[in-house]
Coordinates of C-alpha atoms in Angstrom, one line a residue:
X1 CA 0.0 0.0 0.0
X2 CA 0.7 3.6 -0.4
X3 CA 2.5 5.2 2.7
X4 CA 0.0 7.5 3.9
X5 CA -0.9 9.0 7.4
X6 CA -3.4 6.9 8.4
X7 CA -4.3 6.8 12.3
X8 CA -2.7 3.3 13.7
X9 CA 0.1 2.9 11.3
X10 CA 2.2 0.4 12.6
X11 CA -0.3 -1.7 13.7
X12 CA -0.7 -5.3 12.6
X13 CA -2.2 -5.8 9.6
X14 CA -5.7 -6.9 11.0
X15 CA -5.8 -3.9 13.1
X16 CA -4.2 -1.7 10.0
X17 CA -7.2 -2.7 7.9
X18 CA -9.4 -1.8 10.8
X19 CA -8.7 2.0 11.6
X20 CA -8.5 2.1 7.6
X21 CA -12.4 1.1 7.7
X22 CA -13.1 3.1 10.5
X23 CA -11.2 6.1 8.5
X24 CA -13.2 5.7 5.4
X25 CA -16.4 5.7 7.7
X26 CA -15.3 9.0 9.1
X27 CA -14.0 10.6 5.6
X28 CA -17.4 9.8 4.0
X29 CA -19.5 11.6 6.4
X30 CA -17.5 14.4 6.7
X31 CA -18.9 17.9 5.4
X32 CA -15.6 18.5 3.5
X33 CA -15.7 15.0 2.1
X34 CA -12.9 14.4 -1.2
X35 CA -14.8 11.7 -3.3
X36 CA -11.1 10.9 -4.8
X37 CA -9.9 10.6 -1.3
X38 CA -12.7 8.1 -0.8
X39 CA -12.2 6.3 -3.6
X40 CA -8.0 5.9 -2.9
X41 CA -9.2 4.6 0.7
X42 CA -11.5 2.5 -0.8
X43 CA -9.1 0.9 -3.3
X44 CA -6.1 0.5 -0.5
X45 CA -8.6 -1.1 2.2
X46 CA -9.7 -4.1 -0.6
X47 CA -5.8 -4.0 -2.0
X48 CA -5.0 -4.7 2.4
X49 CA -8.0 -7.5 2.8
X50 CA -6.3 -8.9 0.0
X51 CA -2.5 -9.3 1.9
X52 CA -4.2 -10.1 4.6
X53 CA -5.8 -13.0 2.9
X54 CA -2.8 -13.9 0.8
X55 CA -0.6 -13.8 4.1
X56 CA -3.1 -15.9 6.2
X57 CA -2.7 -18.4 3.4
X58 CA 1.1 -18.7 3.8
X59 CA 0.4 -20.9 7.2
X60 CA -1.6 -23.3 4.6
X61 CA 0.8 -26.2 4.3
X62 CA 0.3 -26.1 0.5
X63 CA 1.3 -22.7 0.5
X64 CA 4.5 -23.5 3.0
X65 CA 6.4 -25.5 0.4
X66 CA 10.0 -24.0 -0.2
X67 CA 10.4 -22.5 -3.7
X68 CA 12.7 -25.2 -4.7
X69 CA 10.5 -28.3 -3.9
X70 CA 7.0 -26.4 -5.3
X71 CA 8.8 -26.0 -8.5
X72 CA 9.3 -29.6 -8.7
X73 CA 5.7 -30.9 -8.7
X74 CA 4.4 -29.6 -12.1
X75 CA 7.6 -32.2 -14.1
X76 CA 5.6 -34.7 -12.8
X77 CA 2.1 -33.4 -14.1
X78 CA 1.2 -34.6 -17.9
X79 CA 1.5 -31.1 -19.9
X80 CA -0.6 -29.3 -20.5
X81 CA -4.2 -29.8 -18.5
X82 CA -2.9 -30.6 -15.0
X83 CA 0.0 -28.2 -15.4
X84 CA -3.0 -25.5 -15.8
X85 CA -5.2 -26.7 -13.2
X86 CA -2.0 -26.8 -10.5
X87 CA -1.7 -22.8 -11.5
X88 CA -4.8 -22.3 -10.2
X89 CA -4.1 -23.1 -6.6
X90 CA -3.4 -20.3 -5.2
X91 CA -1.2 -17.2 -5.7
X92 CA 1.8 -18.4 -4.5
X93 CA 1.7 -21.7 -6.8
X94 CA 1.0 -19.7 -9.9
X95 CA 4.2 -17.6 -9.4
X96 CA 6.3 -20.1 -8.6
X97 CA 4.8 -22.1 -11.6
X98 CA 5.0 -19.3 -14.3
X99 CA 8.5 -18.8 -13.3
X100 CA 9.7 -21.6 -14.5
X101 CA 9.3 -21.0 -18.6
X102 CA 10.3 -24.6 -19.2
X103 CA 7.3 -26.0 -17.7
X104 CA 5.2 -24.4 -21.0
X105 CA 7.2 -25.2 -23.6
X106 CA 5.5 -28.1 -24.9
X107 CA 3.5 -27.0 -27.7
X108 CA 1.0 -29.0 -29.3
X109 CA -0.2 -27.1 -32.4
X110 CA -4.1 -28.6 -32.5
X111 CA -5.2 -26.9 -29.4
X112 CA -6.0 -23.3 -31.3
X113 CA -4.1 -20.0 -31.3
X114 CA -4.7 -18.7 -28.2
X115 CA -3.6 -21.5 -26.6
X116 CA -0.2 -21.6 -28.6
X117 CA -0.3 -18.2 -28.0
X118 CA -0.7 -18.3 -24.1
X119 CA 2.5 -21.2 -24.1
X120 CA 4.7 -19.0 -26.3
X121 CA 4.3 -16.4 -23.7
X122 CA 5.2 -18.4 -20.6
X123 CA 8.3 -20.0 -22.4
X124 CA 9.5 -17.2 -23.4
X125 CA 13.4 -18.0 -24.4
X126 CA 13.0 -21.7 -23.4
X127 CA 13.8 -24.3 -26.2
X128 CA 10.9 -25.2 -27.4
X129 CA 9.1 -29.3 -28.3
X130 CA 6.8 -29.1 -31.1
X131 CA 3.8 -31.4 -32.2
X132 CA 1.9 -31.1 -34.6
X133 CA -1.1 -34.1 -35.8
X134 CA -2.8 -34.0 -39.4
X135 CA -5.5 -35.4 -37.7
X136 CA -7.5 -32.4 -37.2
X137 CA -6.3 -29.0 -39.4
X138 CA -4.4 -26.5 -38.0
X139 CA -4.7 -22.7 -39.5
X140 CA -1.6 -21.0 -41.2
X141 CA -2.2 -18.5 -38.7
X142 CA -1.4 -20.9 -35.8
X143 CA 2.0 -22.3 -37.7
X144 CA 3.0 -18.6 -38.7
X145 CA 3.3 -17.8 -34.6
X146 CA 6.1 -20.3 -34.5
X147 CA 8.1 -18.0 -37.3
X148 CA 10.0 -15.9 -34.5
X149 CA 10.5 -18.8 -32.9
X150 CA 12.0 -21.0 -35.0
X151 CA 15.9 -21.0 -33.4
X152 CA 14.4 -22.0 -29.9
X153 CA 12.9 -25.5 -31.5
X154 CA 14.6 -28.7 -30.1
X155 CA 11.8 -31.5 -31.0
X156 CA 9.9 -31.2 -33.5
X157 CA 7.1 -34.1 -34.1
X158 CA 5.0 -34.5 -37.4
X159 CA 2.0 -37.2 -37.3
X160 CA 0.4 -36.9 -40.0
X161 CA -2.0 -38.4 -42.2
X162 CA -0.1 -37.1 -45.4
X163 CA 2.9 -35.0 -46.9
X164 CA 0.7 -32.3 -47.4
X165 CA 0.0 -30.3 -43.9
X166 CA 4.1 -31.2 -43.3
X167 CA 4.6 -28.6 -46.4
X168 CA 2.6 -26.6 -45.7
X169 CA 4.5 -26.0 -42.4
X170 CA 7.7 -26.1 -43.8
X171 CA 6.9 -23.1 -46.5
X172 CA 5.4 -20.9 -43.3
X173 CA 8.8 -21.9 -41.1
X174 CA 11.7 -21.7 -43.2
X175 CA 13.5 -21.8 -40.3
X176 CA 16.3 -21.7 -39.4
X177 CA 16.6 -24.5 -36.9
X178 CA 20.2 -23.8 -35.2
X179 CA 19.1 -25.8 -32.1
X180 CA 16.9 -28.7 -33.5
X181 CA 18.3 -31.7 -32.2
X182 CA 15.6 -34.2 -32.6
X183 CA 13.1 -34.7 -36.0
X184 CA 10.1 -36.9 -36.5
X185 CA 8.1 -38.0 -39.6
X186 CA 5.1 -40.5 -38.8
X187 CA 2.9 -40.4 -41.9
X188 CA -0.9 -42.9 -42.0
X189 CA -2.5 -42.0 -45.1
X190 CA -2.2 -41.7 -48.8
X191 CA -1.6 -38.6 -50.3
X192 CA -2.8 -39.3 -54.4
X193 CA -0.8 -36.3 -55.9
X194 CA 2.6 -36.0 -56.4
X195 CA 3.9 -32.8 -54.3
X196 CA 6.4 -29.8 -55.7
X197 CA 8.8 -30.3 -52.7
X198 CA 12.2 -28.2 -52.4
X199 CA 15.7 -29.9 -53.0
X200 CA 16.0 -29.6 -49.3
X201 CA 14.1 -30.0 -46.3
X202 CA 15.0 -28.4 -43.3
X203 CA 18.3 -27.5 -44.9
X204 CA 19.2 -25.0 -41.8
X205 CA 19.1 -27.7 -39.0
X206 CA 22.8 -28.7 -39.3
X207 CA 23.1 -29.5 -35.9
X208 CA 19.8 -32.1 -35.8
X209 CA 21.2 -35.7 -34.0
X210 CA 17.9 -37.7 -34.2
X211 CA 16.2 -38.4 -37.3
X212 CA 13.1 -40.4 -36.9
X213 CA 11.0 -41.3 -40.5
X214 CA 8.1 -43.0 -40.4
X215 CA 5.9 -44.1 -43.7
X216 CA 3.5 -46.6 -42.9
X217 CA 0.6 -45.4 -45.5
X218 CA 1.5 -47.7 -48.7
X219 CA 1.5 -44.1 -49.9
X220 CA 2.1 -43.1 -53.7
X221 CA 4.2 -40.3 -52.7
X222 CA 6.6 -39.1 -49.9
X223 CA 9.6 -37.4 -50.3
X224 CA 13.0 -39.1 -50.9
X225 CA 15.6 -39.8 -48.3
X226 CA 17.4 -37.5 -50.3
X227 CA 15.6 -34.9 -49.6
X228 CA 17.2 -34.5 -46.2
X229 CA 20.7 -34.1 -45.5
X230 CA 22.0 -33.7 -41.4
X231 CA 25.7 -34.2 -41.3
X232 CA 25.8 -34.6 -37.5
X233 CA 23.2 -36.8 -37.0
X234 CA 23.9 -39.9 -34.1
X235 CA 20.5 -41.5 -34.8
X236 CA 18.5 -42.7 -37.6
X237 CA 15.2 -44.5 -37.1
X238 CA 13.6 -45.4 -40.6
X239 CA 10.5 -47.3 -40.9
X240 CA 8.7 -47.2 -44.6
X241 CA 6.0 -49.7 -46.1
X242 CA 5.0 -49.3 -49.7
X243 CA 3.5 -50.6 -52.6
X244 CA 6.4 -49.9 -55.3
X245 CA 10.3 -50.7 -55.1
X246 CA 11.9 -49.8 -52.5
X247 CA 15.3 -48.3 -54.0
X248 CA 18.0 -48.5 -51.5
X249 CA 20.6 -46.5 -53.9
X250 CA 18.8 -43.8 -51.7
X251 CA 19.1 -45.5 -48.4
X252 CA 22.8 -45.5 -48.9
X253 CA 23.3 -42.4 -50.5
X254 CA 21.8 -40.8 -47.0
X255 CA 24.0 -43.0 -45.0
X256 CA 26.8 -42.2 -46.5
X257 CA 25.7 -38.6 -45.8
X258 CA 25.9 -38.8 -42.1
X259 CA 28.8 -40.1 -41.4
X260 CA 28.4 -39.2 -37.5
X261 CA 25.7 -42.0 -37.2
X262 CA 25.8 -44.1 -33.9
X263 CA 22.4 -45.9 -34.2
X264 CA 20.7 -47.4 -36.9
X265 CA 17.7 -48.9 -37.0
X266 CA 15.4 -49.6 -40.0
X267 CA 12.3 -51.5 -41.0
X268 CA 11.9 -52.2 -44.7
X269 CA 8.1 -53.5 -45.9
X270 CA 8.6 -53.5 -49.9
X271 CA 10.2 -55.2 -52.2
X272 CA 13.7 -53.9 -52.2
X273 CA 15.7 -52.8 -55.3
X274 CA 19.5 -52.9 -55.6
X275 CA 19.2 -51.0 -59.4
X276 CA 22.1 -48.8 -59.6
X277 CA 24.5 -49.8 -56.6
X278 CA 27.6 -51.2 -57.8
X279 CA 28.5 -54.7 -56.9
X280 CA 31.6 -53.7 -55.0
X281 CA 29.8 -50.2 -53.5
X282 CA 30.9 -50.3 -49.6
X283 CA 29.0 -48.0 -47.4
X284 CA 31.0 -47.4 -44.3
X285 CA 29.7 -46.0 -40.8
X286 CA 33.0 -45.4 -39.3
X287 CA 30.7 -44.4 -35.6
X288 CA 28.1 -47.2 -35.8
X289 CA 27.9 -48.9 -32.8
X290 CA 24.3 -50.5 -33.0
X291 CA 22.6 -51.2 -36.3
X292 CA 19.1 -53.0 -36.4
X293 CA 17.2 -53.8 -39.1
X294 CA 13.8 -55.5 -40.1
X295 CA 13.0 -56.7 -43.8
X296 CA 9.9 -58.0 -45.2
X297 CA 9.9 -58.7 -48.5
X298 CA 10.6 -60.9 -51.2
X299 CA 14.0 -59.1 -52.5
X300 CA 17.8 -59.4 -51.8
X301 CA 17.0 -58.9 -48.1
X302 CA 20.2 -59.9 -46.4
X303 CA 22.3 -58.5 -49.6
X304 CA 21.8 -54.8 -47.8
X305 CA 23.8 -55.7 -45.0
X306 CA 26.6 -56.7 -47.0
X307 CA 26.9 -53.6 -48.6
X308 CA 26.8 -51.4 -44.8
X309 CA 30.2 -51.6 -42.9
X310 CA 30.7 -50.4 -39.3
X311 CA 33.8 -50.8 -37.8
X312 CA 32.9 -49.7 -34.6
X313 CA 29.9 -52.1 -34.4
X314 CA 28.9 -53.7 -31.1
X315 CA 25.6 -54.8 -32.2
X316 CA 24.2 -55.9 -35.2
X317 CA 20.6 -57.7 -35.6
X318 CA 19.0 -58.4 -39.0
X319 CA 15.7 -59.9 -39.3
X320 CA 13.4 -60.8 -42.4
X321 CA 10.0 -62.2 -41.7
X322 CA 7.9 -63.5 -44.8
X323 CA 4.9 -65.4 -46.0
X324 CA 5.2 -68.9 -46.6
X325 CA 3.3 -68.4 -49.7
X326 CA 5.2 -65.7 -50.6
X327 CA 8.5 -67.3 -50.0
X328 CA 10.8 -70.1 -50.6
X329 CA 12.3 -71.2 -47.4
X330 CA 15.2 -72.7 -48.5
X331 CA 16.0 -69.3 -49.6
X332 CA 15.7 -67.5 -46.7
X333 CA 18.9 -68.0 -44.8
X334 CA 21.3 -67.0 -46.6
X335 CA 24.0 -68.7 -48.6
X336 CA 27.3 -70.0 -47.4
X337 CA 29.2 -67.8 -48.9
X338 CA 26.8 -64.6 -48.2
X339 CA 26.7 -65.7 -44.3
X340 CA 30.5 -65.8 -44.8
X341 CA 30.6 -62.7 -46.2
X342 CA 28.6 -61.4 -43.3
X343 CA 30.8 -62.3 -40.4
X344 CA 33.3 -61.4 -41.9
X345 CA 32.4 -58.1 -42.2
X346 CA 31.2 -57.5 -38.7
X347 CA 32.6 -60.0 -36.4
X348 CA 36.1 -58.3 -35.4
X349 CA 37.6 -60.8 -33.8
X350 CA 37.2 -64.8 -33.4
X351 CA 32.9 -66.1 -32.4
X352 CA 33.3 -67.8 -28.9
X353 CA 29.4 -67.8 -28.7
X354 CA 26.3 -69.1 -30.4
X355 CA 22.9 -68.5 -29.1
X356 CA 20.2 -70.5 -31.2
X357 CA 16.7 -69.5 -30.4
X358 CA 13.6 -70.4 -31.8
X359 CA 10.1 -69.2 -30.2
X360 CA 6.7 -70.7 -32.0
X361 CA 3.7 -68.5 -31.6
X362 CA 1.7 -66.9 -34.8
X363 CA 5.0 -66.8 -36.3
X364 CA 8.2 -69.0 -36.5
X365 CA 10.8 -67.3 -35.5
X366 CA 14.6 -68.4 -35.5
X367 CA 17.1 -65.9 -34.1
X368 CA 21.1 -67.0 -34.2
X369 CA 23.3 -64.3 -32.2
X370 CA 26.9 -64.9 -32.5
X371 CA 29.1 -63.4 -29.8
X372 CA 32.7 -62.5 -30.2
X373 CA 35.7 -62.6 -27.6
X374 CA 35.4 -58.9 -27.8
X375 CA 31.3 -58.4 -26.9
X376 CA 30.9 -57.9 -30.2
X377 CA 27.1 -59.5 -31.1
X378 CA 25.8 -60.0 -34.2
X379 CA 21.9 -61.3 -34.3
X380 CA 20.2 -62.7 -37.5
X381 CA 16.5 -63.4 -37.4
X382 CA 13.9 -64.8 -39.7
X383 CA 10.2 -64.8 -38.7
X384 CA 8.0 -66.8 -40.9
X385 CA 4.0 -66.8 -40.5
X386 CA 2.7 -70.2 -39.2
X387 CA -0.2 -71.4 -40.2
X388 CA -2.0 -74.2 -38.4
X389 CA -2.2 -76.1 -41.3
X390 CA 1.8 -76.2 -42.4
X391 CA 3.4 -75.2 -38.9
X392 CA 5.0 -78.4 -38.1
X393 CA 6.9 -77.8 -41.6
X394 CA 7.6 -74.4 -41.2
X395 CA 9.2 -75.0 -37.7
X396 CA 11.0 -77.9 -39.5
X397 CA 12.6 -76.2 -42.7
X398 CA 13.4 -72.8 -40.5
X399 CA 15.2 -74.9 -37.9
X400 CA 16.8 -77.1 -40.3
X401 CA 18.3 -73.8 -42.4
X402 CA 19.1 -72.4 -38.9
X403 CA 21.8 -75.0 -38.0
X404 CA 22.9 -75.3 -41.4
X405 CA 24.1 -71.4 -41.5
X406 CA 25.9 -72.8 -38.0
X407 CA 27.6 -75.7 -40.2
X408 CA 28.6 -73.4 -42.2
X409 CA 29.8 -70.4 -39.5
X410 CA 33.1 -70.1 -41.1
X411 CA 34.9 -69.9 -37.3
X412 CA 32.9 -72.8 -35.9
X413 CA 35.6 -74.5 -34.5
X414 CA 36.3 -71.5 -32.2
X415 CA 33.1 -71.6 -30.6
X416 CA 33.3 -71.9 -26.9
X417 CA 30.0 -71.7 -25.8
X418 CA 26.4 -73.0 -27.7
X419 CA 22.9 -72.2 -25.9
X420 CA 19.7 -73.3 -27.8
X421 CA 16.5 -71.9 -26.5
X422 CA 13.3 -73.7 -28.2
X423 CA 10.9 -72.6 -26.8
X424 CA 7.6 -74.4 -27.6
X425 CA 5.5 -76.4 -24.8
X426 CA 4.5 -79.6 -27.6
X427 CA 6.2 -81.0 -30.4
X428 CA 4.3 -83.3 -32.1
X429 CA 5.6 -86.8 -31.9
X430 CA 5.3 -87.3 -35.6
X431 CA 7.9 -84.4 -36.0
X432 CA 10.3 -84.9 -32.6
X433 CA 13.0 -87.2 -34.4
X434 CA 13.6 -85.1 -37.5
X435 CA 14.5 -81.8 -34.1
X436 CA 15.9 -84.7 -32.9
X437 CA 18.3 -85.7 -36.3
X438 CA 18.8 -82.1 -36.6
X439 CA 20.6 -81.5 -33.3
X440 CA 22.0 -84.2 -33.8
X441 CA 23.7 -83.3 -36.9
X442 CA 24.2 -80.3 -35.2
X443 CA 26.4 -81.4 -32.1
X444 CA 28.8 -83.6 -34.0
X445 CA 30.0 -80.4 -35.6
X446 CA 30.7 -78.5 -32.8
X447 CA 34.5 -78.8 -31.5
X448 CA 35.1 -78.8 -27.7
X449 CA 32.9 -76.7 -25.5
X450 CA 33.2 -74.8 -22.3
X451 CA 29.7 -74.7 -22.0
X452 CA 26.2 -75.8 -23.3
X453 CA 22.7 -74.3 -22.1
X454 CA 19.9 -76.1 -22.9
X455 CA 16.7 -73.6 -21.9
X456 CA 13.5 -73.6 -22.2
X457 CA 13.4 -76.8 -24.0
X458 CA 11.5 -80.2 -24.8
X459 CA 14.2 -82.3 -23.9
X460 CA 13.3 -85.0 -25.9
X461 CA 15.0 -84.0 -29.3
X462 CA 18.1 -83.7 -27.6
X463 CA 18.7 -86.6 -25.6
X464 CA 15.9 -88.8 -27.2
X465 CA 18.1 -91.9 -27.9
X466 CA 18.0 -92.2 -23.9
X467 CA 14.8 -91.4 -23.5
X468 CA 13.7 -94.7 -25.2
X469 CA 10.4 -94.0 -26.3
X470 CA 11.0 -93.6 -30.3
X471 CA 13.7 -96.0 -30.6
X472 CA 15.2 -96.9 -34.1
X473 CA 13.2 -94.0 -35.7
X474 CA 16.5 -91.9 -36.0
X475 CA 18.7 -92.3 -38.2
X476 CA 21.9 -92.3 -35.8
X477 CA 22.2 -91.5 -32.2
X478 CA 24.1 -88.0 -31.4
X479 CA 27.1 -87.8 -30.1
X480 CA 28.3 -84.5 -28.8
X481 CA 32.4 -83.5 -28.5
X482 CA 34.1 -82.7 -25.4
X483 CA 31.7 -80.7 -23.1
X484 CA 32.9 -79.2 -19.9
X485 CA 29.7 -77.9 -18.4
X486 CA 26.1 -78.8 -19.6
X487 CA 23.2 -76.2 -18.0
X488 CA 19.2 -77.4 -18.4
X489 CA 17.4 -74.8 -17.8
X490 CA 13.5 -74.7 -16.8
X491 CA 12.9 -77.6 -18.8
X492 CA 10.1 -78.8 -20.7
X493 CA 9.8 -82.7 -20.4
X494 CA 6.6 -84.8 -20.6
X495 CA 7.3 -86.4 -17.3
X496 CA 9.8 -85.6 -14.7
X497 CA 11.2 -89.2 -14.6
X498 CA 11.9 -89.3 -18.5
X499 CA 13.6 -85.9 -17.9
X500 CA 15.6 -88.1 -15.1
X501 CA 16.2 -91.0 -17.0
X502 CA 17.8 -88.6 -20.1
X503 CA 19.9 -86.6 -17.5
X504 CA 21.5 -89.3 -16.0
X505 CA 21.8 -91.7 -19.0
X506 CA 23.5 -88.9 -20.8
X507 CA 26.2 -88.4 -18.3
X508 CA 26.5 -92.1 -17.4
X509 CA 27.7 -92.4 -21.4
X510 CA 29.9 -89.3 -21.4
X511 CA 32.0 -91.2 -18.2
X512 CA 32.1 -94.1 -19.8
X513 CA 33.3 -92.8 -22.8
X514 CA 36.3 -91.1 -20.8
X515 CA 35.1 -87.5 -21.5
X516 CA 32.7 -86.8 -18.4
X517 CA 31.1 -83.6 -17.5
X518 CA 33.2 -81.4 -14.9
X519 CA 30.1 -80.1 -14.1
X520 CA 26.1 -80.1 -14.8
X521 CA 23.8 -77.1 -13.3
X522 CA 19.7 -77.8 -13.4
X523 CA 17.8 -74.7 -13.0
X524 CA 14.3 -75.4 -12.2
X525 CA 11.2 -74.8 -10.1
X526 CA 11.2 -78.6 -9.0
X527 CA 13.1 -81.9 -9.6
X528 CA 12.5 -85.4 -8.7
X529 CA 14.4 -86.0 -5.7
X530 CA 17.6 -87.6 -5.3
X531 CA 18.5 -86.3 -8.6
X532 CA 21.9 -85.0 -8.0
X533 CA 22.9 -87.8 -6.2
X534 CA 22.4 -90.1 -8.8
X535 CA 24.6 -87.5 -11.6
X536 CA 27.4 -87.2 -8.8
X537 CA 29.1 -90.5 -9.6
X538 CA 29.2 -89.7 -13.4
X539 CA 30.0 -85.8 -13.4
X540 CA 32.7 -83.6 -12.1
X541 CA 29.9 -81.9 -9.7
X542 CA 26.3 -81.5 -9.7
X543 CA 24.0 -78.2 -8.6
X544 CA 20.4 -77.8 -8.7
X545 CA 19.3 -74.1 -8.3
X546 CA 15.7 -73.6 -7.6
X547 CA 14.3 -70.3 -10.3
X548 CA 10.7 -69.9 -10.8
X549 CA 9.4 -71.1 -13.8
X550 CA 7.8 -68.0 -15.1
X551 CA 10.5 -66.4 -14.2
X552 CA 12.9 -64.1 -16.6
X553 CA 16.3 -65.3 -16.5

């Protein structure tokens, strides 16, 4: 309030606001009243009532919160509805709020004007995350508020139901984008006309380091990837599905475009064309340390890896899924010398791990990850759709190419450890003994182990010939190399005394062979008792470790 002489100044400010009323009583019935007077003492007794009222809420415990803790509650409120409500507490909360101009920089271009408006305000120099969705139109007059704001973007987020609205944007923010550091596409819908697009699309966001482009509309036009070029980019997430050719000429060209890359990952739904790329083209990623991709087609799937080099790679993963109608499975994996061409190119040093896993669901799906002695992994997939009427031959032929491409692993003999994961509750008996010939196939090729992890298996493919019950309907009996430890994990065995009649005729045969186990490891929610006695003559040692069945390990 105004200083003013006002009789019991000094006085709390209950009692202030009381002699103020009792003033403004006297000054209106006064002969020589001043209406202007009146109307100040009117004004500074409702401005007083309201400290009062604003300081009687400070012993609120809401309103007793130190600045520093208040101003943490909104980051965990969902902008922007909650964040609004929350202002509306009280004085004190709405200050402390609007303060902070980080709290309101989350624009979402749908909501109308004034509301992008209001948030532009309350960020004022904040960096700024921008969504916009095609789903419902947004006025030019809404985009053209961003213009002055352009060089406080950071995210910017297009979902979309077409190219169009994204062009549209574009023209009205030309930018630039200095601090743009993270970009996403996400188009639905068809868009039937082909666009006049510029050479380049966001041109000025040089330092943009996540790239996300998303076409999932079958649609019969979106701009190239060479529309875009972002020399610093560390991430690149690429996910397109449509009706023509997929040319990845362009893929590569954009690639080799950013050579600061650190993550890739890519899904490819068309049929991919290698028109136009030399047969001895190498595109390298010299910062690459993680490179995923997913193919679905009925192209040279796995001859785009072979053309992408990363030195630096720690992870690679490659996966095509297909249509048995579509597709020839024998096809599928890929050739002896293509697979050696593979890890060639991104196994660094010497495989000491193989991890064959195959999970049956609506799809077959067969993963082989091969680990190197220097963490280096490298995971190729191949999900195939399984029908109930051929999935018992699907499961067959995708296993059966699976541990061929191991056969023909160019470094088998330096593989230390194998673990097979096969993870289906029922295999028919009709098709157990051509699993069963398969592994067995598989384990004669395999030189000394360290280890072997069974998990998650039916055990009777494996060690059938002990098992008894489908005697003389293999072919020969399998016979695995030098094995220092064997681990069964949670397995899946019709009855717990076949699974103890396999266990411990397997390692009665390795002693007597002269090459026992040094050690055998059961991990399971229950096992017939005595169990580990019974291995103890023929093994090295012998642990049983209770897990939970449904558990993850």
């Amino acid at each position: 309030m105004e200083a003013r002489a006002y009789p019991g100044k000094g006085l709390s400010l209950l009692q202030l606001a009381f002699a103020m009323n009792e003033e403004l009583k006297r000054t209106a019935f006064s002969p020589l009243v001043n209406l202007d007077e009146v109307s100040q003492l009117d004004n500074d007794i409702s401005v007083g009532l309201a400290t009062i009222r604003e300081w009687r809420n400070t012993f609120n415990r809401t309103n007793r919160l130190p600045f520093d803790i208040l101003s943490l509650i909104p980051i965990h409120l969902p902008p922007h509805k909650d964040r609004f409500r929350a202002s509306f507490v009280c004085r004190h909360w709405r200050r402390t709020f609007l303060r902070r101009a980080e709290l309101w920089s989350d624009l979402d271009l749908t909501k109308g004007e004034d509301y992008v408006k209001t948030l532009l305000e309350r960020a004022k120099g904040s960096q700024l995350f921008v969504l916009f969705r095609g789903h419902k139109m947004v006025p030019t007059s809404t985009m053209m508020l961003l213009s002055p704001h352009t060089n406080q973007i950071r995210d910017l987020v297009f979902v979309s139901r077409g190219w169009a609205d994204i062009l549209r944007f574009i023209d009205t923010n030309p930018g630039p984008f200095p601090l743009l550091d993270s970009l996403a596409f996400n188009t639905t819908s068809e868009d039937s006309d082909v666009m006049v697009c510029p050479t380049r699309l966001f041109g000025t966001a040089v330092n943009l380091r996540e790239f996300y482009f998303y076409s999932t509309s079958v649609s019969t036009w979106s701009p190239s990837l060479g529309h875009f070029v972002f020399p610093n980019l560390t991430l690149f997430d690429f996910v397109v599905q449509q009706s023509e050719d997929f040319r990845a000429l362009r893929l590569f060209d954009f690639l080799e475009a950013s050579p600061m890359l650190q993550t890739v990952r890519m899904s490819i739904v068309a049929n991919i064309s290698l028109d136009g790329i030399p047969q001895e083209r190498v595109v390298t990623l010299p910062n690459v340390k993680d490179l995923d991709i997913i193919v679905t087609d009925c192209g040279p799937g796995y001859e785009i890896i072979t053309y992408i080099s990363c030195p630096s790679i720690a992870s690679m993963s490659f996966m095509l899924q297909g249509d048995p109608e579509t597709m020839v499975l024998e096809e599928i994996f890929p050739t002896p010398a293509l697979w050696n061409a593979i890890i060639r190119r991104y196994a660094r040093s010497p495989v000491e791990e193989i991890t064959l896993l195959l999970n049956i669901l609506a799809r077959v799906t067969c993963t082989l990850t091969l680990r190197s002695s220097d963490g280096t992994a490298i995971g190729l997939s191949l999900g195939v759709k399984a029908y109930n009427g051929v999935r018992d031959e699907v499961h067959h032929q995708v296993f059966t190419e699976a541990t061929s491409s191991i056969l023909y692993h160019p470094q088998l003999a330096n593989v230390k450890r194998f673990r097979i994961c096969h993870s289906y509750e029922y295999i028919s008996p009709a098709f157990t003994p051509r699993i069963a010939n398969e592994s067995g196939r598989l384990f004669k090729s395999l030189g000394p182990l360290d280890e072997l992890t069974i998990y998650r298996c039916d055990v009777k493919p494996y060690f059938l010939f002990f098992l008894g019950i489908l005697e003389g309907r293999i072919e020969a009996p399998a016979v695995f190399s030098p094995i220092k430890q064997l681990t069964i994990s949670h397995p899946m065995c019709p009855s717990v005394e076949e699974f103890r009649a396999a266990v411990v005729g397997l390692a009665h045969l390795r002693h007597a062979l002269g090459v026992p186990f040094e050690r055998v490891i059961i991990r399971a929610g229950g096992l017939p008792a005595g169990l580990e006695e019974e291995l103890r003559p023929w093994v090295g040692s012998a642990e049983y470790c209770y897990e939970d069945p449904h558990g993850d390990h």
